Amino acid sequence: MAPIILPANPSETRPGRFGVYGGRYVPETLMAALVELEREYEAAKADAAFQAELNALLADYAGRPTPLYFAKRLTEALGGAKIYLKREDLLHTGAHKINNALGQGLLARRMGKKRVIAETGAGQHGVATATVCALLGLECVVYMGDVDMERQELNVKRMRLLGAEVRGVSSGSKTLKDAISEAMRDWVTNVRTTYYLLGSALGAHPYPTMVRDFHRCISREIKAQMMEKEGRLPNAVVACVGGGSNAIGAFYEFIPERGVRLIGVEAGGRGAALGEHAARFRGGAPGVLQGTYSYVLQDEDGQIALTHSVSAGLDYASIGPEHAALHDSGRAEYVAQDDAAALDAVVKLARTEGILPALESAHAVAEALRIAPAMGAHEILVVNLSGRGDKDMGILARELKL
Amino acid sequence: MPIRFAHKPGLVVYLTAGDPSLEGTQAIALAAIDAGADVIELGVPFSDPLADGPIIQRASERALAHGTRLRDVLALAGEIRAARPEAGLVIFTYVNPILRYGLTRFAEDAAAAGADGVLVTDMIVEEAGEYLKEMKRVGLAPIFLAAPTSPDERLQAIAAHSQGLVYAISRVGITGTQRSLAADAAALVERIRRWSKLPVAVGFGISNAEHVAQVAEFADAAVIGSAIVERIEGATPEGAPGAIGRFIQDLRLKETAPIR
């Protein structure tokens, strides 16, 4: 009898593959759960009642649509392209992460799961997940690296206040990567009762596709708002890229629009050497980390490299597989901005516009500061301001000697 | 050489290569074989072992801190093969180290070292096209994991593409020790046997002679991993081979003669 499930090659086109990237590289124990998740997600996507409930929560609870704000003083200060900010920072809980947390939270409830686990780096996904679990009456456990718990202490306290249990992770680099590994170990152990609410466009299929779909509203809104305000599409969309969820959300609807440049900004950290940054396209090579085939910062033996960024949310050794495909096809460009440039961008945006961006989002602002002056006054640049900087006050106070 | 179980119950012993050192792993492997291990699983240490519990995580960290590389593990496999031609030898790894090494080069070097099979923890059948082609080309047995959560259609595919043995995960979870064996294991092995005539080895959480005896009632072999790695962690480098040899001897409650 021929086996029902046939082995395939990475180059074969199938769900969950973005070019050669993506796929499912997980322990067999998780496969049934991933297949179930894929099936339930497809069913929810096609279910008008599910979509209506999600859209109502996105509007009335989270605050969508978010404004597309013309940053007049910043534009004037730079003397080049018109700069618009997509204000995901104004969402409930302070970042774009709530879009995905609401979508997956409703999916968890629909699947009858009572226990939700999540990983978090900067704490924004953890806070969003804790929030949604409180809203839906679900038990919530969030894994967070010890280093990140220290540098994003405020978010740890927010999660606890919301009723979530925050479990510190002391293995490896004690950051996002290790939090994901620990969440996956929990999931492998409790897979029958637990929903893993992954927070970025990472991991095994269907996560990269599902998380992207829940953030697609960002680019859909930008497109409509741009047409309304300017009657045309922007010349470029800029977003920071850790795992890549805000960036893929901001890029997605523009992928077929060849005239729109898509620019992803990675964390350049404090130097070009391996271990000093999180710029996967500058020092990484294709490989498998945590379930997906993508660019990975690694040594010559395939051991995953340490990373550094002033922003916990960008401090990750791999990148969402759809970004790897967009990189290789040339449809999106990826650049890096370092810690110092991100800190400068925080100050610049705070003092010209009165907006305090998250350190993650500040990397995208830094790239806008670099490229806008050379662009013409008729050109339009959209920066996805993925989160607000309140959570970073401790780091900012120290780094900027406030 | 085909993987075979000369004893009943068969014993598969997992070792993290390079812990406490490459020479130490070699001495422990030989002691384990001499004490009755049928198959040695030689674990390639990986920085992010997400299917492993704290015991094997710590062993991997120690091995990597000593600078253990995949090519060292393959050389170690060659040494063990030369010293004990009759034992089964399986390379146990995560996928990224072998992708970085090169799948083709890895297959050739593992075969040249005398390994019998390869088990990639995070490689499922659906992604295994190129991997299976390389394993077949060099004559290595690809071993897939089967889980209690795997539905029948997955077990059927796992059985169809595994060679040498099928590795049944005893319980839903990561590697580690446990007090009692989950009921999951017997049901899983029974389901696997519907699709496969290969020997079935049961692993994850097999910690003592009682577990081994329980496994012997429904499977062909027991895999002992964390319980051994934990003993290596607690022993001196000089004392480890002797301690592991005695531990393995004691795992079979009733002395059974090798099957000829």
XYZ file of C-alpha atoms in Angstrom:
662
model
C 0.000 0.000 0.000
C 1.359 3.391 -0.929
C 1.857 5.729 2.011
C -0.659 8.545 2.198
C 1.924 11.048 3.349
C 4.686 11.518 0.824
C 8.067 13.041 1.577
C 8.737 16.244 -0.314
C 11.684 18.486 -1.070
C 11.969 22.072 0.144
C 11.745 23.298 -3.448
C 8.294 21.807 -3.987
C 5.416 24.265 -3.831
C 2.952 23.470 -1.061
C 1.173 25.155 1.835
C 3.568 26.515 4.413
C 6.418 27.077 1.968
C 7.570 30.513 0.873
C 9.895 29.654 -1.983
C 12.239 27.123 -0.409
C 11.662 28.561 3.101
C 9.216 27.643 5.828
C 7.947 24.097 6.280
C 7.660 22.060 9.432
C 10.724 20.895 11.320
C 9.318 19.759 14.632
C 9.269 16.702 16.855
C 6.656 14.227 15.628
C 4.662 14.697 18.861
C 3.586 18.160 17.642
C 2.547 17.149 14.154
C -1.002 16.122 14.965
C -1.490 19.431 16.784
C -0.085 21.445 13.872
C -2.306 19.623 11.406
C -5.312 20.228 13.665
C -4.381 23.889 14.041
C -4.078 24.299 10.286
C -7.469 22.704 9.732
C -9.181 24.739 12.469
C -7.576 27.938 11.247
C -8.773 27.346 7.681
C -12.267 26.666 9.020
C -12.228 29.828 11.162
C -10.982 31.879 8.231
C -13.978 30.782 6.203
C -16.418 31.289 9.102
C -18.221 34.618 8.862
C -19.219 34.550 12.540
C -15.575 34.103 13.614
C -14.435 36.941 11.368
C -17.248 39.186 12.589
C -16.354 38.585 16.229
C -12.669 39.232 15.519
C -13.385 42.396 13.562
C -15.660 43.716 16.299
C -12.955 43.149 18.913
C -10.283 44.693 16.679
C -12.472 47.776 16.296
C -14.020 48.281 19.726
C -11.520 46.594 22.023
C -8.158 47.055 20.296
C -8.853 50.332 18.484
C -8.681 49.563 14.776
C -8.348 51.099 12.299
C -5.255 52.842 13.620
C -4.534 56.335 12.274
C -2.162 56.994 9.414
C -0.598 60.182 10.693
C 1.248 62.710 8.555
C 4.369 63.609 10.524
C 4.621 67.177 9.353
C 7.357 68.451 11.649
C 9.540 65.389 11.077
C 9.028 65.745 7.315
C 10.035 69.412 7.467
C 13.034 68.667 9.662
C 14.336 66.094 7.184
C 13.495 68.092 4.075
C 12.733 65.143 1.802
C 9.932 62.615 1.435
C 6.586 63.099 3.136
C 6.609 60.814 6.171
C 3.500 59.084 7.396
C 3.381 57.012 10.575
C 1.069 54.016 10.834
C 0.056 54.279 14.465
C 0.004 50.651 15.647
C 1.462 52.094 18.853
C -1.978 53.486 19.662
C -3.554 50.041 19.871
C -4.708 48.620 23.183
C -1.701 47.102 25.014
C 0.639 49.362 23.049
C 1.724 47.413 19.988
C 0.544 45.570 16.880
C 0.813 42.268 18.778
C -2.813 42.500 19.924
C -4.048 41.867 16.327
C -2.614 38.360 16.337
C -3.312 37.671 20.005
C -7.017 38.377 19.507
C -7.182 36.231 16.384
C -5.395 33.269 17.900
C -7.137 33.699 21.262
C -10.518 33.338 19.559
C -9.144 30.341 17.676
C -7.980 28.722 20.938
C -11.441 29.184 22.436
C -13.059 27.813 19.275
C -10.801 24.737 19.536
C -11.904 24.205 23.133
C -8.434 24.785 24.613
C -8.500 26.176 28.145
C -4.780 26.715 28.600
C -2.742 29.121 26.492
C 1.037 29.407 26.437
C 3.151 32.044 24.737
C 6.715 33.235 24.464
C 7.704 36.859 24.613
C 10.815 38.942 23.970
C 10.035 42.585 24.645
C 6.949 41.537 26.550
C 4.480 43.098 24.117
C 3.288 39.756 22.792
C 3.153 38.418 26.336
C 1.065 41.372 27.475
C -1.225 41.050 24.442
C -1.681 37.329 25.118
C -2.275 37.861 28.842
C -4.827 40.529 27.947
C -6.720 38.338 25.512
C -6.667 35.415 27.960
C -8.152 37.667 30.629
C -10.794 38.799 28.151
C -11.691 35.253 27.123
C -11.265 33.584 30.505
C -8.324 31.374 29.529
C -5.391 30.232 31.675
C -2.190 31.910 30.497
C 1.488 30.996 30.917
C 4.146 33.202 29.303
C 7.779 32.153 28.866
C 10.324 34.957 28.917
C 14.112 34.910 28.986
C 15.704 36.103 32.241
C 17.593 38.847 30.388
C 14.358 40.115 28.851
C 12.502 39.919 32.175
C 15.086 42.248 33.581
C 15.145 44.739 30.722
C 11.362 44.742 30.204
C 10.389 44.521 33.853
C 7.335 46.730 33.457
C 5.770 44.278 31.011
C 6.438 41.388 33.409
C 4.408 43.195 36.039
C 1.645 43.997 33.536
C 1.336 40.312 32.604
C 1.162 39.289 36.259
C -1.469 41.933 36.968
C -3.511 40.538 34.079
C -3.463 37.136 35.721
C -0.793 35.427 33.633
C 1.996 33.315 35.055
C 5.385 34.497 33.780
C 8.018 31.759 33.735
C 11.630 32.887 33.467
C 13.928 30.993 31.104
C 17.543 30.733 32.192
C 18.933 28.535 29.391
C 21.065 29.671 26.450
C 21.044 33.399 25.766
C 18.072 33.907 28.141
C 16.206 35.846 25.432
C 13.419 35.297 22.890
C 14.978 32.228 21.261
C 15.195 30.391 24.558
C 11.674 31.464 25.522
C 10.387 29.908 22.269
C 12.272 26.657 22.943
C 10.811 26.470 26.432
C 7.299 27.231 25.169
C 7.712 24.458 22.589
C 8.822 22.038 25.321
C 5.701 22.932 27.292
C 3.575 22.448 24.189
C 5.131 19.055 23.404
C 4.315 17.999 26.962
C 0.797 19.459 27.211
C -0.205 19.378 23.571
C -3.551 17.723 24.230
C -4.866 20.548 26.411
C -2.792 23.560 25.472
C -2.887 26.144 22.712
C 0.487 27.651 21.754
C -0.129 31.290 20.891
C 3.054 32.054 18.934
C 3.672 35.760 18.632
C 5.599 36.252 15.446
C 5.508 35.122 11.825
C 7.850 32.298 12.759
C 7.803 28.638 13.602
C 6.282 25.677 11.833
C 3.409 25.913 9.364
C 0.672 27.197 9.805
C 2.070 29.852 12.182
C 3.912 32.102 9.685
C 0.862 32.233 7.415
C -1.689 32.569 10.209
C 0.201 35.303 12.085
C 0.693 37.212 8.838
C -3.016 36.959 8.048
C -3.920 38.409 11.457
C -1.620 41.387 10.781
C -2.638 41.911 7.153
C -5.075 44.557 8.331
C -2.071 46.884 8.790
C -1.232 47.064 5.074
C -4.896 46.914 4.057
C -5.565 50.020 6.148
C -2.417 51.821 4.985
C -3.471 51.277 1.383
C -6.987 52.626 1.903
C -5.843 55.532 4.085
C -3.136 56.478 1.616
C -5.609 56.530 -1.254
C -7.921 58.689 0.814
C -5.261 61.162 1.944
C -2.994 61.284 -1.084
C -4.909 59.539 -3.832
C -1.969 57.233 -4.488
C 0.192 54.530 -3.019
C 3.358 55.343 -1.053
C 6.828 55.061 -2.553
C 8.100 52.988 0.326
C 6.939 51.180 3.449
C 9.474 50.762 6.257
C 9.123 48.372 9.207
C 11.420 46.816 11.789
C 11.964 43.053 11.595
C 12.553 40.758 14.539
C 10.573 37.625 13.772
C 8.858 39.853 11.279
C 5.163 40.009 12.175
C 4.626 43.770 12.024
C 6.715 43.987 8.869
C 4.877 41.232 7.019
C 1.589 42.802 8.115
C 2.696 46.194 6.793
C 4.135 44.737 3.547
C 1.669 42.080 2.552
C -0.959 43.989 0.568
C 1.804 45.908 -1.198
C 3.695 42.853 -2.457
C 1.861 42.892 -5.826
C 2.334 46.688 -6.064
C 5.739 46.734 -7.716
C 6.107 50.501 -7.420
C 6.150 50.366 -3.625
C 9.534 49.691 -2.042
C 9.343 47.416 0.988
C 12.136 47.967 3.473
C 12.697 45.733 6.497
C 15.019 46.994 9.216
C 16.958 44.484 11.285
C 18.840 45.139 14.499
C 22.442 46.084 13.805
C 23.190 45.896 17.523
C 26.621 47.136 18.566
C 28.873 45.676 15.874
C 29.244 43.548 12.763
C 30.758 40.469 14.444
C 28.627 37.362 14.975
C 26.983 37.672 18.386
C 26.905 41.479 18.371
C 23.760 41.986 16.263
C 20.566 40.367 15.000
C 20.911 41.156 11.273
C 20.123 37.756 9.794
C 20.580 38.903 6.203
C 24.036 40.297 6.994
C 25.572 37.344 8.714
C 23.081 34.509 8.581
C 22.759 31.480 6.349
C 19.758 29.313 5.510
C 19.026 26.792 8.230
C 16.401 25.447 10.595
C 15.605 27.001 13.939
C 12.464 26.287 15.943
C 10.432 24.632 13.266
C 11.098 26.646 10.158
C 13.685 26.895 7.386
C 14.888 30.475 7.033
C 17.966 32.645 7.450
C 19.655 31.858 10.750
C 22.615 33.431 12.535
C 24.809 30.407 13.181
C 28.412 29.298 13.351
C 30.139 27.046 10.843
C 28.919 23.960 12.732
C 25.265 24.954 12.564
C 25.133 25.965 16.228
C 22.831 28.937 16.721
C 24.706 32.160 17.408
C 24.096 34.553 20.262
C 22.527 37.841 19.249
C 22.458 41.354 20.634
C 20.117 44.266 20.271
C 19.148 47.085 22.594
C 15.575 46.097 21.732
C 14.457 42.747 23.111
C 11.864 42.315 20.374
C 14.440 42.276 17.563
C 16.974 40.164 19.440
C 16.436 36.837 17.635
C 18.715 34.580 15.572
C 16.219 33.731 12.837
C 13.592 35.563 10.805
C 10.138 34.674 9.516
C 10.371 32.460 6.409
C 8.250 34.742 4.229
C 10.834 37.488 4.745
C 13.569 35.060 3.639
C 11.632 34.495 0.408
C 10.988 38.245 -0.087
C 14.702 38.838 0.471
C 15.848 36.245 -2.037
C 13.376 37.353 -4.700
C 14.454 40.947 -4.179
C 10.858 42.083 -3.649
C 11.760 43.489 -0.228
C 15.023 45.095 0.841
C 16.528 44.477 4.253
C 18.900 46.851 5.995
C 20.202 47.141 9.545
C 20.202 50.024 11.999
C 22.315 49.788 15.119
C 21.533 50.431 18.790
C 22.839 54.003 18.698
C 20.790 54.933 15.631
C 17.644 53.498 17.229
C 18.221 55.532 20.398
C 18.787 58.679 18.329
C 15.571 57.969 16.454
C 13.630 57.706 19.721
C 14.828 61.180 20.715
C 14.232 62.659 17.278
C 10.660 61.385 17.015
C 9.862 62.299 20.612
C 11.077 65.878 20.138
C 9.698 66.606 16.673
C 6.344 64.855 16.960
C 5.794 64.172 20.645
C 5.644 60.440 19.933
C 7.695 57.952 21.917
C 8.299 54.844 19.781
C 9.229 51.430 21.117
C 12.939 50.664 20.689
C 11.971 48.045 18.103
C 9.960 50.513 16.023
C 12.711 53.096 16.470
C 14.885 50.985 14.136
C 12.348 51.642 11.355
C 12.265 55.335 12.266
C 16.085 55.385 12.083
C 15.972 54.048 8.526
C 13.412 56.696 7.595
C 15.720 59.371 9.031
C 18.484 58.000 6.805
C 16.616 57.737 3.501
C 13.958 60.477 3.630
C 16.305 63.452 3.056
C 17.505 62.017 -0.271
C 13.963 61.449 -1.497
C 11.943 64.074 -3.331
C 9.269 66.189 -1.644
C 6.672 64.508 -3.889
C 7.618 61.070 -2.579
C 5.860 59.354 0.324
C 7.374 57.160 3.011
C 5.245 55.142 5.446
C 6.846 53.992 8.678
C 5.030 51.278 10.573
C 5.215 52.454 14.157
C 4.647 48.997 15.586
C 4.680 49.894 19.277
C 5.042 52.615 21.866
C 8.047 53.173 24.051
C 6.618 53.360 27.558
C 7.926 49.849 28.249
C 11.454 51.005 27.406
C 11.652 53.880 29.889
C 14.113 52.004 32.098
C 16.549 51.394 29.232
C 15.995 54.882 27.806
C 16.611 56.519 31.169
C 19.902 54.659 31.452
C 21.090 54.972 27.852
C 20.042 58.605 27.385
C 20.961 59.642 30.943
C 17.540 61.188 31.489
C 25.206 -3.625 8.911
C 21.518 -4.019 9.818
C 20.430 -3.005 13.284
C 19.619 -6.109 15.305
C 18.776 -6.824 18.899
C 20.853 -9.704 20.186
C 19.279 -9.546 23.630
C 15.733 -9.651 24.882
C 14.752 -7.034 25.802
C 16.952 -5.057 23.473
C 18.707 -2.003 24.864
C 19.462 1.204 23.009
C 21.775 3.551 24.887
C 21.814 7.275 24.112
C 24.977 9.259 24.801
C 25.593 12.952 24.160
C 28.863 12.865 22.229
C 31.576 14.948 23.873
C 30.177 14.717 27.403
C 32.380 14.470 29.438
C 34.799 14.422 26.457
C 35.096 12.624 23.121
C 37.443 10.044 24.678
C 35.091 9.747 27.630
C 32.098 9.102 25.368
C 34.100 6.459 23.530
C 35.027 4.652 26.743
C 31.437 4.831 27.995
C 30.058 3.540 24.675
C 32.401 0.556 24.714
C 31.544 -0.175 28.350
C 27.839 0.053 27.491
C 28.172 -2.369 24.589
C 30.183 -4.776 26.726
C 27.470 -4.566 29.407
C 24.777 -5.542 26.916
C 23.719 -2.472 24.933
C 22.637 -3.567 21.457
C 22.615 -0.130 19.861
C 24.433 3.104 20.694
C 22.698 6.345 19.779
C 25.399 8.946 19.441
C 23.875 12.360 20.117
C 25.221 15.383 18.237
C 25.171 18.267 20.719
C 23.040 21.211 19.554
C 22.715 24.707 20.981
C 18.900 24.695 20.969
C 17.649 21.180 21.710
C 13.929 21.917 21.932
C 12.850 18.279 22.208
C 15.140 17.658 25.164
C 14.646 18.090 28.877
C 17.127 19.742 31.246
C 19.432 16.702 31.638
C 20.287 16.410 27.943
C 20.240 20.199 27.563
C 23.001 20.421 30.169
C 24.995 17.607 28.547
C 24.753 19.396 25.183
C 25.985 22.625 26.741
C 28.954 20.825 28.307
C 29.825 19.068 25.048
C 29.629 22.318 23.079
C 31.704 24.114 25.707
C 34.429 21.521 24.986
C 34.216 22.425 21.320
C 32.563 19.201 20.128
C 31.820 19.405 16.409
C 29.785 17.199 14.083
C 32.939 15.961 12.365
C 34.295 14.909 15.787
C 31.104 12.957 16.451
C 31.446 11.164 13.099
C 35.098 10.364 13.861
C 34.006 9.030 17.260
C 31.422 6.839 15.510
C 34.254 5.441 13.398
C 36.303 4.601 16.511
C 33.374 2.848 18.175
C 32.596 0.940 14.986
C 36.217 -0.222 14.690
C 36.347 -1.345 18.309
C 32.927 -3.072 18.417
C 31.930 -4.192 14.900
C 28.831 -6.034 16.125
C 27.022 -3.163 17.886
C 24.342 -1.040 16.242
C 25.315 2.594 15.792
C 22.873 5.435 15.172
C 23.666 9.147 14.774
C 21.065 11.156 16.692
C 20.846 14.834 15.754
C 18.795 17.949 15.153
C 18.474 18.963 11.529
C 20.452 22.224 11.493
C 23.946 20.819 12.176
C 23.594 18.359 9.285
C 22.184 21.005 6.928
C 25.153 23.220 7.701
C 27.576 20.303 7.253
C 25.842 19.481 3.973
C 23.318 16.671 3.662
C 25.299 14.823 1.002
C 28.607 15.148 2.816
C 26.974 14.137 6.102
C 25.437 11.017 4.580
C 28.737 9.985 3.026
C 30.799 10.640 6.140
C 28.313 8.938 8.477
C 28.240 5.876 6.233
C 32.040 5.873 5.950
C 32.312 6.026 9.751
C 30.294 2.827 9.931
C 27.018 4.171 11.302
C 23.970 2.010 10.668
C 21.299 4.637 10.873
C 20.387 8.263 11.500
C 17.632 9.772 13.626
C 16.843 13.463 13.137
C 14.668 14.665 16.017
C 13.018 17.523 14.147
C 12.669 15.814 10.763
C 9.167 14.626 9.930
C 8.318 12.429 6.967
C 6.751 15.275 4.956
C 10.019 17.239 4.883
C 12.276 14.264 4.319
C 12.460 14.008 0.510
C 16.115 14.935 0.038
C 17.162 13.389 3.330
C 15.652 10.011 2.427
C 17.307 10.120 -0.982
C 20.713 10.660 0.617
C 20.168 7.983 3.262
C 19.210 5.498 0.561
C 22.151 6.416 -1.654
C 24.694 5.617 1.060
C 22.796 2.739 2.653
C 22.011 4.341 6.021
C 18.783 3.489 7.834
C 16.549 6.535 8.358
C 14.794 6.222 11.715
C 11.709 8.322 12.374
C 10.031 9.030 15.679
C 6.466 7.863 16.228
C 4.427 9.661 18.912
C 1.360 8.724 20.942
C -0.317 11.705 19.257
C 0.468 10.431 15.732
C -2.742 9.327 14.020
C -2.728 6.090 12.035
C -2.059 7.746 8.687
C 1.096 9.282 10.115
C 2.213 5.990 11.672
C 1.691 4.341 8.318
C 4.002 6.879 6.645
C 6.554 6.653 9.472
C 6.580 2.872 9.151
C 6.898 3.035 5.378
C 9.931 5.323 5.492
C 11.765 4.025 8.560
C 14.459 1.404 8.344
C 16.355 -0.438 11.038
C 13.827 0.270 13.734
C 10.884 2.472 14.588
C 11.420 4.696 17.603
C 8.216 4.970 19.638
C 8.027 7.933 22.004
C 6.700 6.532 25.285
C 4.747 9.596 26.299
C 3.729 13.026 25.172
C 6.626 15.253 26.179
C 10.333 15.927 26.026
C 13.216 13.676 27.012
C 13.824 13.100 30.712
C 13.398 10.649 33.519
C 10.061 9.651 35.048
C 8.668 7.434 37.793
C 6.216 5.277 35.891
C 5.760 4.453 32.275
C 2.739 6.010 30.590
C 0.019 3.737 29.275
C 0.454 5.600 25.989
C 3.463 3.476 25.084
C 1.861 0.028 24.775
C -1.039 1.365 22.729
C 1.346 3.173 20.404
C 3.530 0.109 19.821
C 0.464 -1.957 19.043
C -0.619 0.590 16.451
C 2.884 0.750 14.905
C 2.941 -3.023 14.484
C -0.084 -2.811 12.207
C 2.095 -1.021 9.697
C 5.618 -2.237 10.332
C 7.559 -5.453 10.782
C 10.645 -3.564 11.983
C 11.750 -3.834 15.600
C 10.102 -1.170 17.753
C 12.203 0.601 20.383
C 10.471 2.614 23.096
C 12.163 5.703 24.497
C 11.684 8.924 26.515
C 11.590 8.535 30.266
C 12.856 4.939 30.514
C 14.806 5.216 33.744
C 15.126 1.857 35.499
C 14.887 -1.939 35.354
C 11.141 -1.908 36.065
C 10.536 0.312 33.030
C 12.720 -1.924 30.875
C 10.797 -4.992 32.005
C 7.497 -3.258 31.250
C 8.683 -2.249 27.787
C 9.858 -5.810 27.140
C 6.265 -6.976 27.431
C 5.156 -5.148 24.308
C 8.216 -3.825 22.430
C 11.533 -5.111 21.128
C 13.828 -2.689 22.853
C 14.033 0.118 25.387
C 15.967 3.338 24.794
C 17.768 4.707 27.839
C 18.885 8.314 27.505
C 18.506 10.857 30.267
C 18.948 8.280 33.048
C 22.402 7.486 31.645
C 23.358 11.064 30.831
C 22.428 12.031 34.397
C 24.733 9.300 35.767
C 27.553 10.520 33.545
C 26.971 14.028 34.889
C 27.235 12.734 38.451
C 30.311 10.528 37.906
C 33.968 11.393 37.550
C 35.291 11.044 33.971
C 37.355 8.040 35.086
C 34.474 6.454 36.950
C 31.779 6.963 34.307
C 32.427 3.925 32.041
C 32.324 1.535 35.009
C 29.247 3.181 36.501
C 27.367 3.098 33.187
C 28.376 -0.513 32.548
C 27.007 -1.586 35.951
C 23.835 0.473 35.462
C 23.161 -1.203 32.115
C 23.785 -4.682 33.520
C 21.239 -3.983 36.239
C 18.616 -2.782 33.734
C 17.746 -6.324 32.760
C 16.050 -7.761 35.841
C 16.427 -11.345 34.722
C 19.632 -12.315 33.035
C 18.758 -13.414 29.541
C 21.066 -15.118 27.119
C 21.771 -13.493 23.782
C 19.453 -14.765 21.053
C 21.440 -16.571 18.396
